[in-house]
Amino acid sequence: MKQDMILILDLGSEENPKIAREIRAMGVYTEIHPHDISAETLSALPGVKGIILNGGPNRVVDGVSIDAGDAVYQSGLPVLCADHKGEPAFPADDAARADVLHRFVFDTCKAEANWNMENFIADQVELVRRQVGDRKVLLALSGGVDSSVVAALLIRAIGKQLTCVHVNHGLLRKGEPEQVVEVFRDQMDANLIYVDATDRFLDKLAGVDEPEQKRKIIGTEFIRVFEEEARKLEGIDFLAQGTIYPDIIESGTKTVKAVKSHHNVGGLPEDLGFELVEPLKMLFKDEVRACGKALGLPDNMVYRQPFPGPGLGVRCLGAITRDRLEAVRESDAILREEFADAGLEGKVWQYFTVVPDFKSVGVHDGLRTFDWPVILRAVNTVDAMTATVEDVPFALLQKITARITSEVKGVNRVLYDLTPKPSGTIEWE
Ligand code: XMP
């Protein structure tokens, strides 16, 4: 390992991830561990220069005050006890807090600011090679940020010992499956198995209009297709996954309850019988993007907005039909193009189109039409638990409306969704 590390011990403060990020932003690597870390685990962690204990109001669990174990106090490492006896953790204002952290990290611990992507990638390449040896690894490559960055990293580490499987469930955005093949097979020369399972998914979904039922079918079918492909391959020992640090933090530590359970359609069950390779598991999302960029992935892959596992399936409302699905895909492509032209790409958190399963009357070349509406949605959020609606310039909405009503088959009307979350969710289903 090439980096110094500041260890944050979790005594229940919800601020720990933020502190971890702030110190990483100073160029020093951080990890969050449980408060009762053992002496063995502590001494096995490479490069630890100092320890921060931070509990905040959660430091008292079920009426009992918790503290770090003896291992911490006997380690001889500098300890910043940020909230002794239940006092507020750090100075409330951000600048004062950054100053406290900065002085602890650099003056007290004498840590070096040597955390950067080149070192991270070099370390991970070495660790993966050590873990995998000359054996083989399988990856479900969805084309989303996390799985794409895992693929790029593993291609650098072990080349053709990695097999990527890209399952196209027919519910991806326009151009996405093509880009996965182009980037990974053509440019990076990866072993890539491309499975077009569109018909299989749409057949299973035919006539199903209940949103959770749709999600379940898509999730289950995804695992089936992936397992079928995995079974055709021989001698695979490892499964690579795009687990990232917030997944680990959010799934709950000893003192913090799980923030939310992951409705991770497109995720795989844990009992596939493989050992896991998870090279991004210590990275925050923005660091994953920086890693992807450093590995040469295109910007539109690395800075892509979140996209739900069930894809366009939950934006083609009610029972999915091929013609309405195409209307979602085409209108979404137009929206994305226009947002990019207007400089909004990467600035608005999530934006997409929805096609409901009812029609309205319109007029075209003097003739009556009876077609679907397209609903536009553009929202901003920090954690997807609440969201505000983007104030899209009216002229841009008009331009998008004109393009969608003239270019997308079967659509005669465009609506803009003004609903924040709550009361609406971000998706319509
Ligand atoms: P909602 O609609 O719950 O969405 O406000 C919050 C965020 O989660 C995404 N989302 C999903 N992601 N599988 C996913 O992987 C799903 O079933 C799913 N449903 C919603 C949604 O796009 C938004 O970013």
GROMACS .gro file of C-alpha atoms and ligand atoms in nm:
model
  453
    1MET     CA    1   0.000   0.000   0.000
    2LYS     CA    2   0.125   0.338  -0.093
    3GLN     CA    3  -0.096   0.557   0.123
    4ASP     CA    4  -0.112   0.692   0.473
    5MET     CA    5  -0.447   0.640   0.640
    6ILE     CA    6  -0.660   0.813   0.901
    7LEU     CA    7  -0.890   0.567   1.072
    8ILE     CA    8  -1.238   0.680   1.174
    9LEU     CA    9  -1.399   0.464   1.440
   10ASP     CA   10  -1.774   0.454   1.425
   11LEU     CA   11  -1.931   0.543   1.756
   12GLY     CA   12  -2.262   0.611   1.591
   13SER     CA   13  -2.226   0.954   1.433
   14GLU     CA   14  -2.404   0.992   1.101
   15GLU     CA   15  -2.136   1.244   1.010
   16ASN     CA   16  -1.859   0.986   0.978
   17PRO     CA   17  -1.890   0.940   0.600
   18LYS     CA   18  -1.875   1.317   0.558
   19ILE     CA   19  -1.562   1.341   0.771
   20ALA     CA   20  -1.409   1.052   0.579
   21ARG     CA   21  -1.474   1.238   0.255
   22GLU     CA   22  -1.341   1.568   0.387
   23ILE     CA   23  -1.010   1.410   0.484
   24ARG     CA   24  -0.985   1.226   0.152
   25ALA     CA   25  -1.044   1.560  -0.018
   26MET     CA   26  -0.728   1.679   0.166
   27GLY     CA   27  -0.544   1.396  -0.010
   28VAL     CA   28  -0.529   1.153   0.282
   29TYR     CA   29  -0.693   0.811   0.265
   30THR     CA   30  -0.955   0.723   0.530
   31GLU     CA   31  -1.146   0.416   0.636
   32ILE     CA   32  -1.440   0.381   0.875
   33HIS     CA   33  -1.429   0.083   1.109
   34PRO     CA   34  -1.642  -0.038   1.403
   35HIS     CA   35  -1.563   0.116   1.740
   36ASP     CA   36  -1.463  -0.216   1.894
   37ILE     CA   37  -1.188  -0.290   1.641
   38SER     CA   38  -0.952  -0.560   1.767
   39ALA     CA   39  -0.581  -0.508   1.823
   40GLU     CA   40  -0.509  -0.761   1.543
   41THR     CA   41  -0.730  -0.585   1.286
   42LEU     CA   42  -0.588  -0.250   1.383
   43SER     CA   43  -0.227  -0.358   1.350
   44ALA     CA   44  -0.302  -0.528   1.016
   45LEU     CA   45  -0.434  -0.205   0.862
   46PRO     CA   46  -0.158  -0.052   0.653
   47GLY     CA   47  -0.039   0.305   0.693
   48VAL     CA   48  -0.257   0.416   0.986
   49LYS     CA   49  -0.129   0.753   1.113
   50GLY     CA   50  -0.408   0.849   1.351
   51ILE     CA   51  -0.756   0.772   1.477
   52ILE     CA   52  -1.072   0.982   1.500
   53LEU     CA   53  -1.345   0.885   1.743
   54ASN     CA   54  -1.677   1.045   1.668
   55GLY     CA   55  -2.011   0.944   1.807
   56GLY     CA   56  -2.226   1.252   1.837
   57PRO     CA   57  -2.572   1.202   1.988
   58ASN     CA   58  -2.578   0.832   1.894
   59ARG     CA   59  -2.287   0.757   2.117
   60VAL     CA   60  -2.530   0.641   2.377
   61VAL     CA   61  -2.695   0.320   2.252
   62ASP     CA   62  -2.988   0.185   2.455
   63GLY     CA   63  -2.892   0.406   2.747
   64VAL     CA   64  -2.537   0.274   2.758
   65SER     CA   65  -2.247   0.494   2.657
   66ILE     CA   66  -2.010   0.322   2.413
   67ASP     CA   67  -1.638   0.379   2.377
   68ALA     CA   68  -1.356   0.247   2.167
   69GLY     CA   69  -1.175  -0.065   2.286
   70ASP     CA   70  -0.841  -0.075   2.465
   71ALA     CA   71  -0.669  -0.157   2.137
   72VAL     CA   72  -0.718   0.204   2.032
   73TYR     CA   73  -0.584   0.366   2.345
   74GLN     CA   74  -0.290   0.124   2.367
   75SER     CA   75  -0.191   0.162   2.001
   76GLY     CA   76   0.022   0.468   2.065
   77LEU     CA   77  -0.142   0.639   1.768
   78PRO     CA   78  -0.269   0.998   1.797
   79VAL     CA   79  -0.640   0.998   1.880
   80LEU     CA   80  -0.882   1.283   1.810
   81CYS     CA   81  -1.173   1.230   2.041
   82ALA     CA   82  -1.418   1.463   1.881
   83ASP     CA   83  -1.713   1.439   2.114
   84HIS     CA   84  -1.590   1.351   2.457
   85LYS     CA   85  -1.871   1.315   2.709
   86GLY     CA   86  -2.141   1.385   2.458
   87GLU     CA   87  -2.025   1.733   2.362
   88PRO     CA   88  -2.106   1.836   2.005
   89ALA     CA   89  -1.873   1.658   1.763
   90PHE     CA   90  -1.687   1.933   1.581
   91PRO     CA   91  -1.717   2.306   1.548
   92ALA     CA   92  -2.053   2.357   1.383
   93ASP     CA   93  -1.929   2.571   1.100
   94ASP     CA   94  -1.758   2.391   0.814
   95ALA     CA   95  -1.446   2.608   0.790
   96ALA     CA   96  -1.364   2.574   1.161
   97ARG     CA   97  -1.417   2.201   1.142
   98ALA     CA   98  -1.199   2.164   0.833
   99ASP     CA   99  -0.931   2.351   1.028
  100VAL     CA  100  -0.952   2.111   1.324
  101LEU     CA  101  -0.932   1.811   1.091
  102HIS     CA  102  -0.650   1.964   0.889
  103ARG     CA  103  -0.438   2.031   1.197
  104PHE     CA  104  -0.499   1.683   1.336
  105VAL     CA  105  -0.420   1.507   1.009
  106PHE     CA  106  -0.110   1.700   0.908
  107ASP     CA  107   0.035   1.850   1.231
  108THR     CA  108  -0.050   1.586   1.491
  109CYS     CA  109  -0.046   1.270   1.278
  110LYS     CA  110   0.207   1.395   1.024
  111ALA     CA  111   0.014   1.217   0.750
  112GLU     CA  112   0.126   1.272   0.393
  113ALA     CA  113  -0.124   1.380   0.128
  114ASN     CA  114  -0.053   1.085  -0.098
  115TRP     CA  115  -0.404   0.955  -0.169
  116ASN     CA  116  -0.471   0.985  -0.541
  117MET     CA  117  -0.621   0.780  -0.821
  118GLU     CA  118  -0.292   0.667  -0.971
  119ASN     CA  119  -0.184   0.517  -0.637
  120PHE     CA  120  -0.529   0.371  -0.579
  121ILE     CA  121  -0.534   0.204  -0.920
  122ALA     CA  122  -0.179   0.075  -0.882
  123ASP     CA  123  -0.266  -0.074  -0.541
  124GLN     CA  124  -0.587  -0.236  -0.663
  125VAL     CA  125  -0.421  -0.383  -0.972
  126GLU     CA  126  -0.164  -0.544  -0.746
  127LEU     CA  127  -0.423  -0.665  -0.492
  128VAL     CA  128  -0.648  -0.813  -0.761
  129ARG     CA  129  -0.354  -0.992  -0.924
  130ARG     CA  130  -0.257  -1.132  -0.586
  131GLN     CA  131  -0.613  -1.244  -0.508
  132VAL     CA  132  -0.691  -1.394  -0.847
  133GLY     CA  133  -0.356  -1.540  -0.952
  134ASP     CA  134  -0.403  -1.718  -1.284
  135ARG     CA  135  -0.770  -1.797  -1.224
  136LYS     CA  136  -1.081  -1.651  -1.391
  137VAL     CA  137  -1.328  -1.380  -1.295
  138LEU     CA  138  -1.686  -1.316  -1.410
  139LEU     CA  139  -1.859  -0.977  -1.412
  140ALA     CA  140  -2.219  -0.875  -1.484
  141LEU     CA  141  -2.150  -0.558  -1.683
  142SER     CA  142  -2.464  -0.344  -1.694
  143GLY     CA  143  -2.296  -0.041  -1.844
  144GLY     CA  144  -2.370   0.166  -1.533
  145VAL     CA  145  -2.088   0.364  -1.372
  146ASP     CA  146  -1.988   0.112  -1.106
  147SER     CA  147  -1.979  -0.205  -1.315
  148SER     CA  148  -1.806  -0.019  -1.600
  149VAL     CA  149  -1.530   0.107  -1.372
  150VAL     CA  150  -1.485  -0.240  -1.220
  151ALA     CA  151  -1.454  -0.381  -1.573
  152ALA     CA  152  -1.194  -0.123  -1.677
  153LEU     CA  153  -0.991  -0.181  -1.360
  154LEU     CA  154  -0.999  -0.559  -1.395
  155ILE     CA  155  -0.913  -0.545  -1.764
  156ARG     CA  156  -0.601  -0.351  -1.662
  157ALA     CA  157  -0.520  -0.598  -1.384
  158ILE     CA  158  -0.595  -0.936  -1.542
  159GLY     CA  159  -0.695  -0.877  -1.907
  160LYS     CA  160  -0.860  -1.182  -2.060
  161GLN     CA  161  -0.889  -1.365  -1.728
  162LEU     CA  162  -1.198  -1.148  -1.691
  163THR     CA  163  -1.519  -1.239  -1.871
  164CYS     CA  164  -1.787  -0.969  -1.883
  165VAL     CA  165  -2.150  -1.060  -1.948
  166HIS     CA  166  -2.375  -0.780  -2.071
  167VAL     CA  167  -2.741  -0.874  -2.051
  168ASN     CA  168  -2.959  -0.647  -2.266
  169HIS     CA  169  -3.304  -0.683  -2.114
  170GLY     CA  170  -3.454  -0.463  -2.383
  171LEU     CA  171  -3.522  -0.188  -2.129
  172LEU     CA  172  -3.196   0.004  -2.170
  173ARG     CA  173  -3.164   0.358  -2.301
  174LYS     CA  174  -3.102   0.425  -2.667
  175GLY     CA  175  -2.742   0.351  -2.765
  176GLU     CA  176  -2.640   0.192  -2.434
  177PRO     CA  177  -2.584  -0.171  -2.530
  178GLU     CA  178  -2.401  -0.058  -2.843
  179GLN     CA  179  -2.171   0.160  -2.633
  180VAL     CA  180  -2.089  -0.125  -2.394
  181VAL     CA  181  -1.980  -0.343  -2.687
  182GLU     CA  182  -1.789  -0.058  -2.851
  183VAL     CA  183  -1.598   0.050  -2.537
  184PHE     CA  184  -1.521  -0.286  -2.381
  185ARG     CA  185  -1.494  -0.525  -2.673
  186ASP     CA  186  -1.368  -0.297  -2.949
  187GLN     CA  187  -1.157  -0.044  -2.757
  188MET     CA  188  -1.043  -0.236  -2.448
  189ASP     CA  189  -1.029  -0.577  -2.614
  190ALA     CA  190  -1.216  -0.745  -2.327
  191ASN     CA  191  -1.375  -1.086  -2.324
  192LEU     CA  192  -1.735  -0.970  -2.355
  193ILE     CA  193  -2.042  -1.187  -2.392
  194TYR     CA  194  -2.335  -0.985  -2.521
  195VAL     CA  195  -2.676  -1.140  -2.465
  196ASP     CA  196  -2.979  -0.986  -2.632
  197ALA     CA  197  -3.258  -1.117  -2.410
  198THR     CA  198  -3.514  -0.854  -2.516
  199ASP     CA  199  -3.778  -1.100  -2.639
  200ARG     CA  200  -3.744  -1.316  -2.332
  201PHE     CA  201  -3.799  -1.023  -2.095
  202LEU     CA  202  -4.084  -0.868  -2.294
  203ASP     CA  203  -4.261  -1.203  -2.320
  204LYS     CA  204  -4.241  -1.251  -1.943
  205LEU     CA  205  -4.367  -0.896  -1.886
  206ALA     CA  206  -4.656  -0.913  -2.132
  207GLY     CA  207  -4.981  -0.808  -1.965
  208VAL     CA  208  -4.819  -0.741  -1.624
  209ASP     CA  209  -4.919  -0.396  -1.500
  210GLU     CA  210  -4.836  -0.397  -1.128
  211PRO     CA  211  -4.508  -0.205  -1.072
  212GLU     CA  212  -4.355  -0.429  -0.803
  213GLN     CA  213  -4.451  -0.738  -1.003
  214LYS     CA  214  -4.274  -0.589  -1.307
  215ARG     CA  215  -3.962  -0.522  -1.096
  216LYS     CA  216  -3.969  -0.876  -0.960
  217ILE     CA  217  -3.995  -1.033  -1.304
  218ILE     CA  218  -3.713  -0.820  -1.442
  219GLY     CA  219  -3.491  -0.896  -1.140
  220THR     CA  220  -3.558  -1.269  -1.142
  221GLU     CA  221  -3.519  -1.304  -1.517
  222PHE     CA  222  -3.192  -1.109  -1.505
  223ILE     CA  223  -3.046  -1.357  -1.258
  224ARG     CA  224  -3.167  -1.651  -1.467
  225VAL     CA  225  -3.009  -1.522  -1.787
  226PHE     CA  226  -2.685  -1.440  -1.610
  227GLU     CA  227  -2.670  -1.782  -1.444
  228GLU     CA  228  -2.733  -1.956  -1.774
  229GLU     CA  229  -2.440  -1.770  -1.927
  230ALA     CA  230  -2.220  -1.840  -1.624
  231ARG     CA  231  -2.296  -2.212  -1.649
  232LYS     CA  232  -2.173  -2.221  -2.009
  233LEU     CA  233  -1.833  -2.096  -1.897
  234GLU     CA  234  -1.570  -2.318  -1.745
  235GLY     CA  235  -1.333  -2.271  -1.457
  236ILE     CA  236  -1.467  -1.946  -1.313
  237ASP     CA  237  -1.367  -1.895  -0.948
  238PHE     CA  238  -1.452  -1.532  -0.883
  239LEU     CA  239  -1.741  -1.294  -0.926
  240ALA     CA  240  -1.653  -0.925  -0.955
  241GLN     CA  241  -1.898  -0.671  -0.817
  242GLY     CA  242  -1.932  -0.296  -0.830
  243THR     CA  243  -1.993  -0.259  -0.457
  244ILE     CA  244  -1.897   0.092  -0.346
  245TYR     CA  245  -1.835   0.244  -0.003
  246PRO     CA  246  -2.184   0.394   0.050
  247ASP     CA  247  -2.332   0.045  -0.011
  248ILE     CA  248  -2.125  -0.083   0.277
  249ILE     CA  249  -2.190   0.215   0.505
  250GLU     CA  250  -2.562   0.224   0.426
  251SER     CA  251  -2.617  -0.142   0.485
  252GLY     CA  252  -2.552  -0.059   0.849
  253THR     CA  253  -2.268  -0.077   1.097
  254LYS     CA  254  -2.287  -0.182   1.458
  255THR     CA  255  -2.417   0.153   1.573
  256VAL     CA  256  -2.601   0.298   1.275
  257LYS     CA  257  -2.919   0.135   1.156
  258ALA     CA  258  -2.944   0.062   0.785
  259VAL     CA  259  -3.051   0.382   0.607
  260LYS     CA  260  -3.242   0.195   0.342
  261SER     CA  261  -3.250  -0.154   0.207
  262HIS     CA  262  -3.118  -0.170  -0.144
  263HIS     CA  263  -3.376  -0.239  -0.404
  264ASN     CA  264  -3.104  -0.351  -0.632
  265VAL     CA  265  -3.271  -0.504  -0.936
  266GLY     CA  266  -2.993  -0.628  -1.158
  267GLY     CA  267  -2.805  -0.731  -0.847
  268LEU     CA  268  -2.705  -1.090  -0.798
  269PRO     CA  269  -2.776  -1.327  -0.510
  270GLU     CA  270  -2.483  -1.391  -0.279
  271ASP     CA  271  -2.489  -1.768  -0.307
  272LEU     CA  272  -2.371  -1.812  -0.665
  273GLY     CA  273  -2.078  -2.002  -0.521
  274PHE     CA  274  -1.803  -1.764  -0.624
  275GLU     CA  275  -1.548  -1.574  -0.423
  276LEU     CA  276  -1.601  -1.198  -0.458
  277VAL     CA  277  -1.371  -0.940  -0.612
  278GLU     CA  278  -1.479  -0.590  -0.511
  279PRO     CA  279  -1.207  -0.342  -0.600
  280LEU     CA  280  -1.422  -0.028  -0.554
  281LYS     CA  281  -1.559  -0.112  -0.214
  282MET     CA  282  -1.365   0.166  -0.040
  283LEU     CA  283  -1.459   0.442  -0.287
  284PHE     CA  284  -1.727   0.710  -0.269
  285LYS     CA  285  -1.925   0.773  -0.588
  286ASP     CA  286  -1.727   1.077  -0.704
  287GLU     CA  287  -1.406   0.879  -0.651
  288VAL     CA  288  -1.546   0.593  -0.860
  289ARG     CA  289  -1.604   0.843  -1.142
  290ALA     CA  290  -1.252   0.982  -1.105
  291CYS     CA  291  -1.119   0.627  -1.115
  292GLY     CA  292  -1.314   0.553  -1.435
  293LYS     CA  293  -1.181   0.866  -1.595
  294ALA     CA  294  -0.824   0.780  -1.497
  295LEU     CA  295  -0.877   0.437  -1.658
  296GLY     CA  296  -0.981   0.600  -1.985
  297LEU     CA  297  -1.357   0.546  -1.986
  298PRO     CA  298  -1.559   0.801  -2.187
  299ASP     CA  299  -1.717   1.094  -1.999
  300ASN     CA  300  -2.073   1.001  -2.089
  301MET     CA  301  -2.019   0.662  -1.922
  302VAL     CA  302  -1.844   0.797  -1.614
  303TYR     CA  303  -2.070   1.098  -1.548
  304ARG     CA  304  -2.392   0.922  -1.637
  305GLN     CA  305  -2.704   0.993  -1.430
  306PRO     CA  306  -2.850   0.719  -1.211
  307PHE     CA  307  -3.057   0.465  -1.399
  308PRO     CA  308  -3.281   0.211  -1.223
  309GLY     CA  309  -3.209  -0.160  -1.265
  310PRO     CA  310  -3.556  -0.223  -1.419
  311GLY     CA  311  -3.468   0.050  -1.666
  312LEU     CA  312  -3.728   0.189  -1.901
  313GLY     CA  313  -3.960  -0.088  -1.780
  314VAL     CA  314  -4.082   0.132  -1.492
  315ARG     CA  315  -4.115   0.435  -1.723
  316CYS     CA  316  -4.343   0.259  -1.968
  317LEU     CA  317  -4.636   0.264  -1.727
  318GLY     CA  318  -4.867  -0.031  -1.675
  319ALA     CA  319  -4.834  -0.334  -1.899
  320ILE     CA  320  -4.535  -0.278  -2.128
  321THR     CA  321  -4.597  -0.274  -2.502
  322ARG     CA  322  -4.323  -0.254  -2.764
  323ASP     CA  323  -4.458   0.059  -2.930
  324ARG     CA  324  -4.488   0.256  -2.605
  325LEU     CA  325  -4.147   0.127  -2.496
  326GLU     CA  326  -4.000   0.269  -2.817
  327ALA     CA  327  -4.176   0.599  -2.745
  328VAL     CA  328  -4.008   0.610  -2.400
  329ARG     CA  329  -3.668   0.526  -2.549
  330GLU     CA  330  -3.689   0.780  -2.833
  331SER     CA  331  -3.826   1.063  -2.618
  332ASP     CA  332  -3.562   0.994  -2.351
  333ALA     CA  333  -3.289   1.019  -2.617
  334ILE     CA  334  -3.427   1.355  -2.734
  335LEU     CA  335  -3.447   1.487  -2.377
  336ARG     CA  336  -3.089   1.382  -2.305
  337GLU     CA  337  -2.965   1.536  -2.629
  338GLU     CA  338  -3.137   1.867  -2.563
  339PHE     CA  339  -3.019   1.880  -2.199
  340ALA     CA  340  -2.663   1.812  -2.317
  341ASP     CA  341  -2.687   2.088  -2.580
  342ALA     CA  342  -2.817   2.328  -2.315
  343GLY     CA  343  -2.521   2.249  -2.087
  344LEU     CA  344  -2.739   2.073  -1.828
  345GLU     CA  345  -2.571   1.731  -1.851
  346GLY     CA  346  -2.406   1.651  -1.518
  347LYS     CA  347  -2.581   1.952  -1.358
  348VAL     CA  348  -2.929   1.806  -1.318
  349TRP     CA  349  -2.925   1.493  -1.103
  350GLN     CA  350  -3.175   1.282  -1.297
  351TYR     CA  351  -3.396   1.350  -1.598
  352PHE     CA  352  -3.604   1.115  -1.807
  353THR     CA  353  -3.935   1.061  -1.982
  354VAL     CA  354  -4.237   0.852  -1.892
  355VAL     CA  355  -4.513   0.722  -2.119
  356PRO     CA  356  -4.845   0.647  -1.947
  357ASP     CA  357  -5.096   0.394  -2.072
  358PHE     CA  358  -5.372   0.630  -2.176
  359LYS     CA  359  -5.429   0.837  -2.488
  360SER     CA  360  -5.557   1.187  -2.554
  361VAL     CA  361  -5.703   1.365  -2.853
  362GLY     CA  362  -5.485   1.589  -3.067
  363VAL     CA  363  -5.460   1.728  -3.417
  364HIS     CA  364  -5.200   1.680  -3.691
  365ASP     CA  365  -5.217   1.834  -4.043
  366GLY     CA  366  -5.581   1.917  -3.979
  367LEU     CA  367  -5.666   1.561  -3.883
  368ARG     CA  368  -5.771   1.425  -3.546
  369THR     CA  369  -5.514   1.211  -3.364
  370PHE     CA  370  -5.559   0.985  -3.064
  371ASP     CA  371  -5.212   0.923  -2.918
  372TRP     CA  372  -5.005   0.897  -2.598
  373PRO     CA  373  -4.859   1.180  -2.395
  374VAL     CA  374  -4.493   1.192  -2.288
  375ILE     CA  375  -4.419   1.316  -1.935
  376LEU     CA  376  -4.087   1.491  -1.873
  377ARG     CA  377  -3.924   1.465  -1.530
  378ALA     CA  378  -3.607   1.646  -1.412
  379VAL     CA  379  -3.509   1.643  -1.044
  380ASN     CA  380  -3.228   1.729  -0.808
  381THR     CA  381  -3.147   1.549  -0.487
  382VAL     CA  382  -2.861   1.463  -0.254
  383ASP     CA  383  -2.964   1.117  -0.142
  384ALA     CA  384  -3.275   1.032  -0.351
  385MET     CA  385  -3.485   1.028  -0.032
  386THR     CA  386  -3.625   1.372  -0.112
  387ALA     CA  387  -3.602   1.564  -0.440
  388THR     CA  388  -3.679   1.905  -0.588
  389VAL     CA  389  -3.789   1.977  -0.942
  390GLU     CA  390  -3.539   2.140  -1.180
  391ASP     CA  391  -3.642   2.486  -1.298
  392VAL     CA  392  -3.599   2.408  -1.669
  393PRO     CA  393  -3.610   2.719  -1.893
  394PHE     CA  394  -3.950   2.741  -2.060
  395ALA     CA  395  -3.797   2.786  -2.406
  396LEU     CA  396  -3.608   2.460  -2.363
  397LEU     CA  397  -3.926   2.279  -2.258
  398GLN     CA  398  -4.097   2.416  -2.569
  399LYS     CA  399  -3.813   2.299  -2.793
  400ILE     CA  400  -3.817   1.950  -2.641
  401THR     CA  401  -4.196   1.938  -2.679
  402ALA     CA  402  -4.175   2.034  -3.047
  403ARG     CA  403  -3.913   1.769  -3.115
  404ILE     CA  404  -4.090   1.490  -2.927
  405THR     CA  405  -4.431   1.555  -3.084
  406SER     CA  406  -4.284   1.565  -3.433
  407GLU     CA  407  -4.017   1.292  -3.405
  408VAL     CA  408  -4.165   1.028  -3.175
  409LYS     CA  409  -4.422   0.798  -3.326
  410GLY     CA  410  -4.758   0.774  -3.149
  411VAL     CA  411  -4.711   1.084  -2.929
  412ASN     CA  412  -4.919   1.402  -2.955
  413ARG     CA  413  -4.871   1.577  -2.619
  414VAL     CA  414  -4.590   1.658  -2.371
  415LEU     CA  415  -4.629   1.731  -1.998
  416TYR     CA  416  -4.379   1.853  -1.738
  417ASP     CA  417  -4.398   1.693  -1.395
  418LEU     CA  418  -4.384   1.967  -1.128
  419THR     CA  419  -4.403   1.732  -0.829
  420PRO     CA  420  -4.123   1.725  -0.568
  421LYS     CA  421  -4.050   1.413  -0.362
  422PRO     CA  422  -4.253   1.393  -0.147
  423SER     CA  423  -4.535   1.380  -0.254
  424GLY     CA  424  -4.425   1.206  -0.572
  425THR     CA  425  -4.142   0.954  -0.593
  426ILE     CA  426  -3.877   1.024  -0.854
  427GLU     CA  427  -3.990   0.738  -1.076
  428TRP     CA  428  -4.358   0.699  -1.164
  429GLU     CA  429  -4.371   0.332  -1.073
  430XMP     P1  430  -3.787   0.676  -0.623
  430XMP     O1  431  -3.873   0.654  -0.742
  430XMP     O2  432  -3.801   0.569  -0.518
  430XMP     O3  433  -3.639   0.664  -0.675
  430XMP     O4  434  -3.802   0.815  -0.565
  430XMP     C1  435  -3.523   0.698  -0.603
  430XMP     C2  436  -3.401   0.660  -0.689
  430XMP     O5  437  -3.394   0.518  -0.702
  430XMP     C3  438  -3.404   0.481  -0.838
  430XMP     N1  439  -3.489   0.361  -0.845
  430XMP     C4  440  -3.442   0.236  -0.859
  430XMP     N2  441  -3.316   0.190  -0.876
  430XMP     N3  442  -3.398  -0.030  -0.891
  430XMP     C5  443  -3.295   0.057  -0.893
  430XMP     O6  444  -3.182   0.012  -0.911
  430XMP     C6  445  -3.528   0.008  -0.875
  430XMP     O7  446  -3.619  -0.074  -0.874
  430XMP     C7  447  -3.549   0.148  -0.858
  430XMP     N4  448  -3.661   0.223  -0.838
  430XMP     C8  449  -3.622   0.352  -0.831
  430XMP     C9  450  -3.466   0.600  -0.910
  430XMP     O8  451  -3.429   0.604  -1.048
  430XMP    C10  452  -3.410   0.715  -0.831
  430XMP     O9  453  -3.278   0.745  -0.874
   0.00000   0.00000   0.00000
